[in-house]
């Protein structure tokens, strides 16, 4: 597969504790826990969107711009069809609603990686 300079997730193995919180937010299935650490299993599966970043309590994930295999929707489709994901439902830290009730998104508050629903987000932003 061809390489191109593009955004891609980087995982700092020194900081990673292997908690697995970054696995579920990756819709493409690019992150798995292997040998007790989170790893991008194939560069072509990572779209570089970074939805996983806010979930890491250790700050081990970043998005960097570097030479990497090009993102492939076809590879993602094949991977997700043959590897059903472990689903860890997330809840809003303010109201407790889960992502089946309302859309939720990762956020950082007071140094913690949390999830917030779209109903609670305005109060979090505006106080």
PDB file of N, CA and C in Angstrom, residues 11-53:
ATOM      1  N   UNK A  11       0.545   6.257  19.811  1.00  0.00           N
ATOM      2  CA  UNK A  11       0.341   5.806  21.184  1.00  0.00           C
ATOM      3  C   UNK A  11       1.701   5.706  21.872  1.00  0.00           C
ATOM      4  N   UNK A  12       1.859   6.445  22.949  1.00  0.00           N
ATOM      5  CA  UNK A  12       3.093   6.433  23.732  1.00  0.00           C
ATOM      6  C   UNK A  12       3.046   5.228  24.672  1.00  0.00           C
ATOM      7  N   UNK A  13       3.831   4.209  24.366  1.00  0.00           N
ATOM      8  CA  UNK A  13       3.800   2.973  25.151  1.00  0.00           C
ATOM      9  C   UNK A  13       4.264   3.174  26.587  1.00  0.00           C
ATOM     10  N   UNK A  14       5.075   4.187  26.832  1.00  0.00           N
ATOM     11  CA  UNK A  14       5.526   4.464  28.199  1.00  0.00           C
ATOM     12  C   UNK A  14       4.359   4.934  29.070  1.00  0.00           C
ATOM     13  N   UNK A  15       3.444   5.699  28.481  1.00  0.00           N
ATOM     14  CA  UNK A  15       2.301   6.229  29.234  1.00  0.00           C
ATOM     15  C   UNK A  15       1.113   5.273  29.266  1.00  0.00           C
ATOM     16  N   UNK A  16       0.978   4.425  28.249  1.00  0.00           N
ATOM     17  CA  UNK A  16      -0.185   3.538  28.121  1.00  0.00           C
ATOM     18  C   UNK A  16      -0.197   2.492  29.233  1.00  0.00           C
ATOM     19  N   UNK A  17      -1.361   2.375  29.900  1.00  0.00           N
ATOM     20  CA  UNK A  17      -1.529   1.373  30.957  1.00  0.00           C
ATOM     21  C   UNK A  17      -2.316   0.157  30.472  1.00  0.00           C
ATOM     22  N   UNK A  18      -2.797   0.207  29.224  1.00  0.00           N
ATOM     23  CA  UNK A  18      -3.555  -0.911  28.682  1.00  0.00           C
ATOM     24  C   UNK A  18      -4.980  -0.991  29.187  1.00  0.00           C
ATOM     25  N   UNK A  19      -5.537   0.138  29.650  1.00  0.00           N
ATOM     26  CA  UNK A  19      -6.895   0.136  30.213  1.00  0.00           C
ATOM     27  C   UNK A  19      -7.965  -0.176  29.168  1.00  0.00           C
ATOM     28  N   UNK A  20      -7.700   0.128  27.894  1.00  0.00           N
ATOM     29  CA  UNK A  20      -8.632  -0.199  26.821  1.00  0.00           C
ATOM     30  C   UNK A  20      -9.712   0.825  26.545  1.00  0.00           C
ATOM     31  N   UNK A  21      -9.724   1.958  27.255  1.00  0.00           N
ATOM     32  CA  UNK A  21     -10.763   2.964  27.037  1.00  0.00           C
ATOM     33  C   UNK A  21     -10.717   3.565  25.633  1.00  0.00           C
ATOM     34  N   UNK A  22      -9.588   3.483  24.964  1.00  0.00           N
ATOM     35  CA  UNK A  22      -9.436   4.058  23.625  1.00  0.00           C
ATOM     36  C   UNK A  22      -9.959   3.139  22.527  1.00  0.00           C
ATOM     37  N   UNK A  23     -10.247   1.886  22.844  1.00  0.00           N
ATOM     38  CA  UNK A  23     -10.638   0.910  21.823  1.00  0.00           C
ATOM     39  C   UNK A  23     -12.028   1.192  21.261  1.00  0.00           C
ATOM     40  N   UNK A  24     -13.031   1.368  22.114  1.00  0.00           N
ATOM     41  CA  UNK A  24     -14.414   1.564  21.656  1.00  0.00           C
ATOM     42  C   UNK A  24     -14.633   2.798  20.792  1.00  0.00           C
ATOM     43  N   UNK A  25     -14.029   3.948  21.112  1.00  0.00           N
ATOM     44  CA  UNK A  25     -14.288   5.132  20.287  1.00  0.00           C
ATOM     45  C   UNK A  25     -13.761   5.024  18.859  1.00  0.00           C
ATOM     46  N   UNK A  26     -12.880   4.081  18.595  1.00  0.00           N
ATOM     47  CA  UNK A  26     -12.321   3.928  17.249  1.00  0.00           C
ATOM     48  C   UNK A  26     -13.276   3.093  16.403  1.00  0.00           C
ATOM     49  N   UNK A  27     -14.107   3.774  15.619  1.00  0.00           N
ATOM     50  CA  UNK A  27     -15.113   3.095  14.799  1.00  0.00           C
ATOM     51  C   UNK A  27     -14.492   2.188  13.747  1.00  0.00           C
ATOM     52  N   UNK A  28     -13.249   2.479  13.374  1.00  0.00           N
ATOM     53  CA  UNK A  28     -12.580   1.703  12.333  1.00  0.00           C
ATOM     54  C   UNK A  28     -11.921   0.436  12.875  1.00  0.00           C
ATOM     55  N   UNK A  29     -11.846   0.300  14.198  1.00  0.00           N
ATOM     56  CA  UNK A  29     -11.221  -0.876  14.800  1.00  0.00           C
ATOM     57  C   UNK A  29      -9.709  -0.885  14.676  1.00  0.00           C
ATOM     58  N   UNK A  30      -9.107   0.299  14.546  1.00  0.00           N
ATOM     59  CA  UNK A  30      -7.657   0.385  14.346  1.00  0.00           C
ATOM     60  C   UNK A  30      -6.864   0.146  15.619  1.00  0.00           C
ATOM     61  N   UNK A  31      -7.502   0.289  16.782  1.00  0.00           N
ATOM     62  CA  UNK A  31      -6.784   0.133  18.054  1.00  0.00           C
ATOM     63  C   UNK A  31      -7.238  -1.143  18.752  1.00  0.00           C
ATOM     64  N   UNK A  32      -6.261  -1.916  19.196  1.00  0.00           N
ATOM     65  CA  UNK A  32      -6.512  -3.110  19.991  1.00  0.00           C
ATOM     66  C   UNK A  32      -5.513  -3.143  21.136  1.00  0.00           C
ATOM     67  N   UNK A  33      -5.854  -3.889  22.175  1.00  0.00           N
ATOM     68  CA  UNK A  33      -4.921  -4.107  23.277  1.00  0.00           C
ATOM     69  C   UNK A  33      -4.150  -5.381  22.957  1.00  0.00           C
ATOM     70  N   UNK A  34      -2.839  -5.236  22.842  1.00  0.00           N
ATOM     71  CA  UNK A  34      -1.965  -6.381  22.567  1.00  0.00           C
ATOM     72  C   UNK A  34      -0.785  -6.322  23.524  1.00  0.00           C
ATOM     73  N   UNK A  35      -0.514  -7.439  24.158  1.00  0.00           N
ATOM     74  CA  UNK A  35       0.580  -7.517  25.133  1.00  0.00           C
ATOM     75  C   UNK A  35       0.457  -6.430  26.198  1.00  0.00           C
ATOM     76  N   UNK A  36      -0.787  -6.154  26.615  1.00  0.00           N
ATOM     77  CA  UNK A  36      -1.033  -5.216  27.701  1.00  0.00           C
ATOM     78  C   UNK A  36      -0.929  -3.746  27.349  1.00  0.00           C
ATOM     79  N   UNK A  37      -0.839  -3.422  26.059  1.00  0.00           N
ATOM     80  CA  UNK A  37      -0.725  -2.026  25.613  1.00  0.00           C
ATOM     81  C   UNK A  37      -1.663  -1.789  24.432  1.00  0.00           C
ATOM     82  N   UNK A  38      -2.165  -0.554  24.328  1.00  0.00           N
ATOM     83  CA  UNK A  38      -2.966  -0.178  23.159  1.00  0.00           C
ATOM     84  C   UNK A  38      -2.027  -0.019  21.969  1.00  0.00           C
ATOM     85  N   UNK A  39      -2.474  -0.512  20.824  1.00  0.00           N
ATOM     86  CA  UNK A  39      -1.657  -0.406  19.616  1.00  0.00           C
ATOM     87  C   UNK A  39      -2.541  -0.125  18.406  1.00  0.00           C
ATOM     88  N   UNK A  40      -2.033   0.706  17.481  1.00  0.00           N
ATOM     89  CA  UNK A  40      -2.670   0.850  16.174  1.00  0.00           C
ATOM     90  C   UNK A  40      -2.226  -0.382  15.403  1.00  0.00           C
ATOM     91  N   UNK A  41      -3.167  -1.287  15.116  1.00  0.00           N
ATOM     92  CA  UNK A  41      -2.788  -2.583  14.553  1.00  0.00           C
ATOM     93  C   UNK A  41      -2.392  -2.505  13.083  1.00  0.00           C
ATOM     94  N   UNK A  42      -2.996  -1.579  12.329  1.00  0.00           N
ATOM     95  CA  UNK A  42      -2.621  -1.354  10.929  1.00  0.00           C
ATOM     96  C   UNK A  42      -2.845   0.117  10.625  1.00  0.00           C
ATOM     97  N   UNK A  43      -1.842   0.758  10.069  1.00  0.00           N
ATOM     98  CA  UNK A  43      -1.947   2.181   9.745  1.00  0.00           C
ATOM     99  C   UNK A  43      -3.116   2.470   8.816  1.00  0.00           C
ATOM    100  N   UNK A  44      -3.397   1.565   7.871  1.00  0.00           N
ATOM    101  CA  UNK A  44      -4.464   1.808   6.900  1.00  0.00           C
ATOM    102  C   UNK A  44      -5.853   1.839   7.532  1.00  0.00           C
ATOM    103  N   UNK A  45      -5.979   1.357   8.774  1.00  0.00           N
ATOM    104  CA  UNK A  45      -7.267   1.376   9.471  1.00  0.00           C
ATOM    105  C   UNK A  45      -7.504   2.673  10.237  1.00  0.00           C
ATOM    106  N   UNK A  46      -6.453   3.426  10.512  1.00  0.00           N
ATOM    107  CA  UNK A  46      -6.565   4.652  11.311  1.00  0.00           C
ATOM    108  C   UNK A  46      -6.836   5.851  10.409  1.00  0.00           C
ATOM    109  N   UNK A  47      -7.989   6.505  10.620  1.00  0.00           N
ATOM    110  CA  UNK A  47      -8.327   7.676   9.800  1.00  0.00           C
ATOM    111  C   UNK A  47      -7.737   8.968  10.359  1.00  0.00           C
ATOM    112  N   UNK A  48      -7.143   8.904  11.542  1.00  0.00           N
ATOM    113  CA  UNK A  48      -6.503  10.083  12.124  1.00  0.00           C
ATOM    114  C   UNK A  48      -7.468  11.083  12.735  1.00  0.00           C
ATOM    115  N   UNK A  49      -8.753  10.714  12.869  1.00  0.00           N
ATOM    116  CA  UNK A  49      -9.752  11.639  13.412  1.00  0.00           C
ATOM    117  C   UNK A  49      -9.501  11.939  14.894  1.00  0.00           C
ATOM    118  N   UNK A  50      -8.974  10.978  15.628  1.00  0.00           N
ATOM    119  CA  UNK A  50      -8.589  11.216  17.013  1.00  0.00           C
ATOM    120  C   UNK A  50      -9.694  11.132  18.045  1.00  0.00           C
ATOM    121  N   UNK A  51     -10.810  10.455  17.740  1.00  0.00           N
ATOM    122  CA  UNK A  51     -11.874  10.322  18.735  1.00  0.00           C
ATOM    123  C   UNK A  51     -11.401   9.550  19.965  1.00  0.00           C
ATOM    124  N   UNK A  52     -10.350   8.782  19.813  1.00  0.00           N
ATOM    125  CA  UNK A  52      -9.800   7.991  20.912  1.00  0.00           C
ATOM    126  C   UNK A  52      -9.018   8.834  21.915  1.00  0.00           C
ATOM    127  N   UNK A  53      -8.510   9.974  21.495  1.00  0.00           N
ATOM    128  CA  UNK A  53      -7.565  10.753  22.303  1.00  0.00           C
ATOM    129  C   UNK A  53      -8.141  11.188  23.645  1.00  0.00           C
TER     130      UNK A  53
END
